[in-house]
Each structure stands twice: as C-alpha cells, then as structure tokens.
C-alpha cells in the first residue's frame, strides 16, 4: 500500500505552477490593499513641532510664546503645550492651550543650580483630540543661560 505512494509522482506535477499562481495573486491583492490604505487620510499622521520665542532666556521670570506647527509649517490650534524642567529647574509643569493662531503664552521662572551656567526647559505637545497629529520626536528646547 505504501509502495504505491512512493512511486506515484503525479501529485507534484502541477504544484510549482500552482505556487507561482498563488504568489502572483497574493502580491496583486496586497498591492490593491496598500493603495486603498494610503488613500485614507485618517490613517496618516503629521508630526508636530514647537517654535519657542525666545529660544534663550535667563533665570527668573520670563514669558515664552510657543507656536505649535505641523510638518508643513501651518499652525495648529487647540493643542496643549507642556513646559517642564530639563537640566534647568522649574517649579512644577506649566500648561497652556494654543489659540486659533497656534500660539500659547506661558510664564516660567526657571532656576539654575549652583555652579551651573546653563540648562534647558523641555517642551511637549498634546495634539488636539481627534486630529491626525502626533508628537513622537523631541521638540525644540528653551536654553536657560546665566547672564
């Protein structure tokens, strides 16, 4: 009984061409699905960045104007901006929401430790809810320099 299976070679005659056909159909289907996915705007995201003004401040009271922009440079309204301590100290975290021009004004009072001539403040952005924006990369930091 098993000898009949060993000598029967008909089972592999059409196998290679069937594999080639299945592969071609699979690649074509994948191509169509990828084209459908890239056409949907809801699945794409845009990285946000922050443009602080001024970028360099001294220790003590200061006002920062933070503009949140998309990858194309357009401003983003209703984003929440968070300013926190980096290597410069800040008493707590400052938050503000951007206006229709994509700008938020935040008051900060950074301090530097003894024998520290410079430090940074870290800026993070929480994108507007339901938008196609993300903030995954690091944003521009504000430099605090002892005058």
C-alpha atoms as an extended CHARMM CRD file, in Angstrom:
* protein
*
       147  EXT
         1         1  UNK       CA              0.0000000000        0.0000000000        0.0000000000  PROA      1               0.0000000000
         2         2  UNK       CA              2.7380000000        2.4790000000        0.9060000000  PROA      2               0.0000000000
         3         3  UNK       CA              4.7280000000        1.4740000000       -2.1730000000  PROA      3               0.0000000000
         4         4  UNK       CA              2.0120000000        2.9470000000       -4.3590000000  PROA      4               0.0000000000
         5         5  UNK       CA              2.5030000000        6.3630000000       -2.6970000000  PROA      5               0.0000000000
         6         6  UNK       CA              6.2730000000        6.2610000000       -3.0900000000  PROA      6               0.0000000000
         7         7  UNK       CA              6.1660000000        5.6020000000       -6.7870000000  PROA      7               0.0000000000
         8         8  UNK       CA              3.2690000000        7.9730000000       -7.5980000000  PROA      8               0.0000000000
         9         9  UNK       CA              4.7560000000       11.2370000000       -8.9280000000  PROA      9               0.0000000000
        10        10  UNK       CA              1.5270000000       12.7690000000      -10.2320000000  PROA      10              0.0000000000
        11        11  UNK       CA              0.9400000000       14.8090000000       -7.0390000000  PROA      11              0.0000000000
        12        12  UNK       CA              3.8420000000       17.1690000000       -7.6910000000  PROA      12              0.0000000000
        13        13  UNK       CA              3.2990000000       17.6990000000      -11.4090000000  PROA      13              0.0000000000
        14        14  UNK       CA              1.0960000000       20.8010000000      -11.0250000000  PROA      14              0.0000000000
        15        15  UNK       CA              2.4720000000       22.0090000000       -7.6750000000  PROA      15              0.0000000000
        16        16  UNK       CA              5.1160000000       24.5010000000       -8.8940000000  PROA      16              0.0000000000
        17        17  UNK       CA              2.7630000000       26.3130000000      -11.2610000000  PROA      17              0.0000000000
        18        18  UNK       CA              0.0790000000       26.4410000000       -8.5620000000  PROA      18              0.0000000000
        19        19  UNK       CA              2.5470000000       28.0650000000       -6.1610000000  PROA      19              0.0000000000
        20        20  UNK       CA              3.5280000000       30.6500000000       -8.7660000000  PROA      20              0.0000000000
        21        21  UNK       CA             -0.1240000000       31.4990000000       -9.4640000000  PROA      21              0.0000000000
        22        22  UNK       CA             -0.8990000000       31.7950000000       -5.7380000000  PROA      22              0.0000000000
        23        23  UNK       CA              2.1160000000       34.0670000000       -5.2490000000  PROA      23              0.0000000000
        24        24  UNK       CA              1.1300000000       36.3590000000       -8.1410000000  PROA      24              0.0000000000
        25        25  UNK       CA             -2.4610000000       36.6210000000       -6.8850000000  PROA      25              0.0000000000
        26        26  UNK       CA             -1.2310000000       37.3310000000       -3.3310000000  PROA      26              0.0000000000
        27        27  UNK       CA              1.1180000000       40.1130000000       -4.4480000000  PROA      27              0.0000000000
        28        28  UNK       CA             -1.6030000000       41.6850000000       -6.6100000000  PROA      28              0.0000000000
        29        29  UNK       CA             -4.0740000000       41.5850000000       -3.6940000000  PROA      29              0.0000000000
        30        30  UNK       CA             -1.5370000000       43.1250000000       -1.3380000000  PROA      30              0.0000000000
        31        31  UNK       CA             -0.8530000000       45.9140000000       -3.8290000000  PROA      31              0.0000000000
        32        32  UNK       CA             -4.5530000000       46.7350000000       -4.1190000000  PROA      32              0.0000000000
        33        33  UNK       CA             -4.9630000000       46.7850000000       -0.3190000000  PROA      33              0.0000000000
        34        34  UNK       CA             -1.9320000000       49.0620000000        0.1680000000  PROA      34              0.0000000000
        35        35  UNK       CA             -3.3040000000       51.5140000000       -2.4100000000  PROA      35              0.0000000000
        36        36  UNK       CA             -6.6160000000       51.5670000000       -0.5500000000  PROA      36              0.0000000000
        37        37  UNK       CA             -4.9140000000       52.2320000000        2.7940000000  PROA      37              0.0000000000
        38        38  UNK       CA             -2.7100000000       55.0750000000        1.5580000000  PROA      38              0.0000000000
        39        39  UNK       CA             -5.7690000000       56.7950000000        0.0840000000  PROA      39              0.0000000000
        40        40  UNK       CA             -7.4200000000       57.0490000000        3.5030000000  PROA      40              0.0000000000
        41        41  UNK       CA             -6.3690000000       60.2650000000        5.2390000000  PROA      41              0.0000000000
        42        42  UNK       CA             -7.4900000000       59.0570000000        8.6810000000  PROA      42              0.0000000000
        43        43  UNK       CA             -4.6190000000       56.6030000000        8.8980000000  PROA      43              0.0000000000
        44        44  UNK       CA             -1.8690000000       59.1150000000        8.2020000000  PROA      44              0.0000000000
        45        45  UNK       CA             -0.3840000000       61.2490000000       10.9550000000  PROA      45              0.0000000000
        46        46  UNK       CA              1.5360000000       64.5040000000       10.9770000000  PROA      46              0.0000000000
        47        47  UNK       CA              4.3930000000       65.2000000000       13.3970000000  PROA      47              0.0000000000
        48        48  UNK       CA              4.1000000000       68.3800000000       15.4640000000  PROA      48              0.0000000000
        49        49  UNK       CA              6.8850000000       70.7400000000       16.4580000000  PROA      49              0.0000000000
        50        50  UNK       CA              7.1080000000       73.7770000000       18.7180000000  PROA      50              0.0000000000
        51        51  UNK       CA              8.7550000000       77.0880000000       17.8590000000  PROA      51              0.0000000000
        52        52  UNK       CA              9.5730000000       78.9090000000       21.1190000000  PROA      52              0.0000000000
        53        53  UNK       CA             10.1940000000       82.6450000000       21.1610000000  PROA      53              0.0000000000
        54        54  UNK       CA             12.6360000000       83.5000000000       22.6310000000  PROA      54              0.0000000000
        55        55  UNK       CA             14.7450000000       80.3580000000       22.4370000000  PROA      55              0.0000000000
        56        56  UNK       CA             17.2500000000       81.6360000000       25.0180000000  PROA      56              0.0000000000
        57        57  UNK       CA             16.2450000000       83.1410000000       28.3770000000  PROA      57              0.0000000000
        58        58  UNK       CA             17.8910000000       83.8790000000       31.7090000000  PROA      58              0.0000000000
        59        59  UNK       CA             16.9910000000       82.5590000000       35.1500000000  PROA      59              0.0000000000
        60        60  UNK       CA             13.9560000000       84.2090000000       36.7270000000  PROA      60              0.0000000000
        61        61  UNK       CA             10.5840000000       85.3320000000       35.4000000000  PROA      61              0.0000000000
        62        62  UNK       CA             10.1500000000       85.0590000000       31.6420000000  PROA      62              0.0000000000
        63        63  UNK       CA              7.3140000000       84.7790000000       29.1620000000  PROA      63              0.0000000000
        64        64  UNK       CA              7.5490000000       82.2340000000       26.3460000000  PROA      64              0.0000000000
        65        65  UNK       CA              5.4930000000       82.4390000000       23.1880000000  PROA      65              0.0000000000
        66        66  UNK       CA              5.1500000000       78.8790000000       21.8940000000  PROA      66              0.0000000000
        67        67  UNK       CA              3.8300000000       78.2690000000       18.3820000000  PROA      67              0.0000000000
        68        68  UNK       CA              2.7630000000       74.7120000000       17.5360000000  PROA      68              0.0000000000
        69        69  UNK       CA              3.2260000000       73.8380000000       13.8680000000  PROA      69              0.0000000000
        70        70  UNK       CA              2.6550000000       70.8100000000       11.6570000000  PROA      70              0.0000000000
        71        71  UNK       CA              5.1890000000       69.3010000000        9.2730000000  PROA      71              0.0000000000
        72        72  UNK       CA              4.1960000000       71.7670000000        6.5420000000  PROA      72              0.0000000000
        73        73  UNK       CA              4.6820000000       74.7700000000        8.8610000000  PROA      73              0.0000000000
        74        74  UNK       CA              0.9910000000       75.5150000000        9.3710000000  PROA      74              0.0000000000
        75        75  UNK       CA             -0.0870000000       76.4600000000       12.8950000000  PROA      75              0.0000000000
        76        76  UNK       CA             -2.1850000000       74.0740000000       14.9900000000  PROA      76              0.0000000000
        77        77  UNK       CA             -4.9960000000       75.3510000000       17.2170000000  PROA      77              0.0000000000
        78        78  UNK       CA             -6.2680000000       73.6490000000       20.4130000000  PROA      78              0.0000000000
        79        79  UNK       CA             -3.0190000000       71.7860000000       21.1410000000  PROA      79              0.0000000000
        80        80  UNK       CA             -1.9240000000       71.5890000000       24.7720000000  PROA      80              0.0000000000
        81        81  UNK       CA              1.6540000000       72.7110000000       25.4190000000  PROA      81              0.0000000000
        82        82  UNK       CA              3.5680000000       71.4830000000       28.4880000000  PROA      82              0.0000000000
        83        83  UNK       CA              6.7840000000       73.1390000000       29.7000000000  PROA      83              0.0000000000
        84        84  UNK       CA              8.7770000000       71.2050000000       32.2940000000  PROA      84              0.0000000000
        85        85  UNK       CA             12.2270000000       71.0050000000       33.8310000000  PROA      85              0.0000000000
        86        86  UNK       CA             15.0860000000       69.7330000000       31.7460000000  PROA      86              0.0000000000
        87        87  UNK       CA             18.5380000000       70.4110000000       33.1150000000  PROA      87              0.0000000000
        88        88  UNK       CA             17.2040000000       73.7600000000       34.4190000000  PROA      88              0.0000000000
        89        89  UNK       CA             14.7940000000       73.6230000000       37.3620000000  PROA      89              0.0000000000
        90        90  UNK       CA             11.1870000000       74.7290000000       37.0790000000  PROA      90              0.0000000000
        91        91  UNK       CA              8.7070000000       74.6810000000       39.9410000000  PROA      91              0.0000000000
        92        92  UNK       CA              6.1230000000       72.2670000000       38.5070000000  PROA      92              0.0000000000
        93        93  UNK       CA              4.8280000000       71.8900000000       34.9570000000  PROA      93              0.0000000000
        94        94  UNK       CA              3.3030000000       74.8100000000       33.0570000000  PROA      94              0.0000000000
        95        95  UNK       CA              0.4680000000       74.0550000000       30.6220000000  PROA      95              0.0000000000
        96        96  UNK       CA             -1.4010000000       76.2010000000       28.1470000000  PROA      96              0.0000000000
        97        97  UNK       CA             -3.6690000000       75.6110000000       25.1320000000  PROA      97              0.0000000000
        98        98  UNK       CA             -2.8870000000       77.1600000000       21.7480000000  PROA      98              0.0000000000
        99        99  UNK       CA             -5.3090000000       79.7030000000       20.2790000000  PROA      99              0.0000000000
       100       100  UNK       CA             -6.6330000000       79.7900000000       16.7070000000  PROA      100             0.0000000000
       101       101  UNK       CA             -3.2150000000       81.0830000000       15.5630000000  PROA      101             0.0000000000
       102       102  UNK       CA             -1.4830000000       78.0510000000       17.1030000000  PROA      102             0.0000000000
       103       103  UNK       CA              0.2210000000       80.1910000000       19.7600000000  PROA      103             0.0000000000
       104       104  UNK       CA              0.2810000000       79.8290000000       23.5430000000  PROA      104             0.0000000000
       105       105  UNK       CA              1.9650000000       82.1770000000       26.0330000000  PROA      105             0.0000000000
       106       106  UNK       CA              3.4920000000       80.5080000000       29.0980000000  PROA      106             0.0000000000
       107       107  UNK       CA              5.0520000000       82.2750000000       32.0940000000  PROA      107             0.0000000000
       108       108  UNK       CA              8.0430000000       80.4640000000       33.5810000000  PROA      108             0.0000000000
       109       109  UNK       CA             10.5950000000       81.1550000000       36.3050000000  PROA      109             0.0000000000
       110       110  UNK       CA             13.4900000000       78.7360000000       35.7420000000  PROA      110             0.0000000000
       111       111  UNK       CA             16.4190000000       78.4560000000       38.1180000000  PROA      111             0.0000000000
       112       112  UNK       CA             19.9170000000       77.0850000000       37.7050000000  PROA      112             0.0000000000
       113       113  UNK       CA             21.7750000000       75.1820000000       40.3960000000  PROA      113             0.0000000000
       114       114  UNK       CA             24.9740000000       76.4600000000       41.9470000000  PROA      114             0.0000000000
       115       115  UNK       CA             27.9150000000       76.3000000000       39.5250000000  PROA      115             0.0000000000
       116       116  UNK       CA             25.5390000000       75.6620000000       36.6190000000  PROA      116             0.0000000000
       117       117  UNK       CA             25.8650000000       78.2150000000       33.8200000000  PROA      117             0.0000000000
       118       118  UNK       CA             23.1870000000       76.8470000000       31.5030000000  PROA      118             0.0000000000
       119       119  UNK       CA             20.2730000000       74.4410000000       31.3770000000  PROA      119             0.0000000000
       120       120  UNK       CA             17.2010000000       73.6050000000       29.3400000000  PROA      120             0.0000000000
       121       121  UNK       CA             13.4230000000       73.5540000000       29.6190000000  PROA      121             0.0000000000
       122       122  UNK       CA             11.6020000000       70.7170000000       27.8560000000  PROA      122             0.0000000000
       123       123  UNK       CA              8.5040000000       71.3780000000       25.7390000000  PROA      123             0.0000000000
       124       124  UNK       CA              5.9480000000       68.6900000000       24.9340000000  PROA      124             0.0000000000
       125       125  UNK       CA              2.7380000000       68.8970000000       22.9150000000  PROA      125             0.0000000000
       126       126  UNK       CA             -0.5210000000       67.0150000000       23.3650000000  PROA      126             0.0000000000
       127       127  UNK       CA             -2.2450000000       67.1710000000       19.9530000000  PROA      127             0.0000000000
       128       128  UNK       CA             -5.9000000000       68.1950000000       19.6690000000  PROA      128             0.0000000000
       129       129  UNK       CA             -8.3180000000       65.3150000000       20.2630000000  PROA      129             0.0000000000
       130       130  UNK       CA             -9.4240000000       63.5300000000       17.1230000000  PROA      130             0.0000000000
       131       131  UNK       CA             -6.7860000000       65.1480000000       14.9340000000  PROA      131             0.0000000000
       132       132  UNK       CA             -4.2230000000       63.4190000000       12.7270000000  PROA      132             0.0000000000
       133       133  UNK       CA             -1.3220000000       64.9360000000       14.6890000000  PROA      133             0.0000000000
       134       134  UNK       CA              1.2670000000       63.1980000000       16.8620000000  PROA      134             0.0000000000
       135       135  UNK       CA              4.2290000000       64.3830000000       18.9230000000  PROA      135             0.0000000000
       136       136  UNK       CA              6.6990000000       61.4920000000       18.9780000000  PROA      136             0.0000000000
       137       137  UNK       CA             10.0000000000       63.2680000000       18.3550000000  PROA      137             0.0000000000
       138       138  UNK       CA             11.7000000000       65.6940000000       20.6970000000  PROA      138             0.0000000000
       139       139  UNK       CA             10.7810000000       69.3480000000       20.3110000000  PROA      139             0.0000000000
       140       140  UNK       CA             12.9740000000       72.4350000000       20.4130000000  PROA      140             0.0000000000
       141       141  UNK       CA             14.2090000000       73.0940000000       23.9580000000  PROA      141             0.0000000000
       142       142  UNK       CA             14.4670000000       76.5110000000       25.5740000000  PROA      142             0.0000000000
       143       143  UNK       CA             18.0010000000       77.3220000000       26.7010000000  PROA      143             0.0000000000
       144       144  UNK       CA             18.3820000000       78.9800000000       30.1050000000  PROA      144             0.0000000000
       145       145  UNK       CA             21.6820000000       80.8460000000       30.4090000000  PROA      145             0.0000000000
       146       146  UNK       CA             23.0680000000       82.5970000000       33.4630000000  PROA      146             0.0000000000
       147       147  UNK       CA             23.7860000000       86.1910000000       32.4530000000  PROA      147             0.0000000000
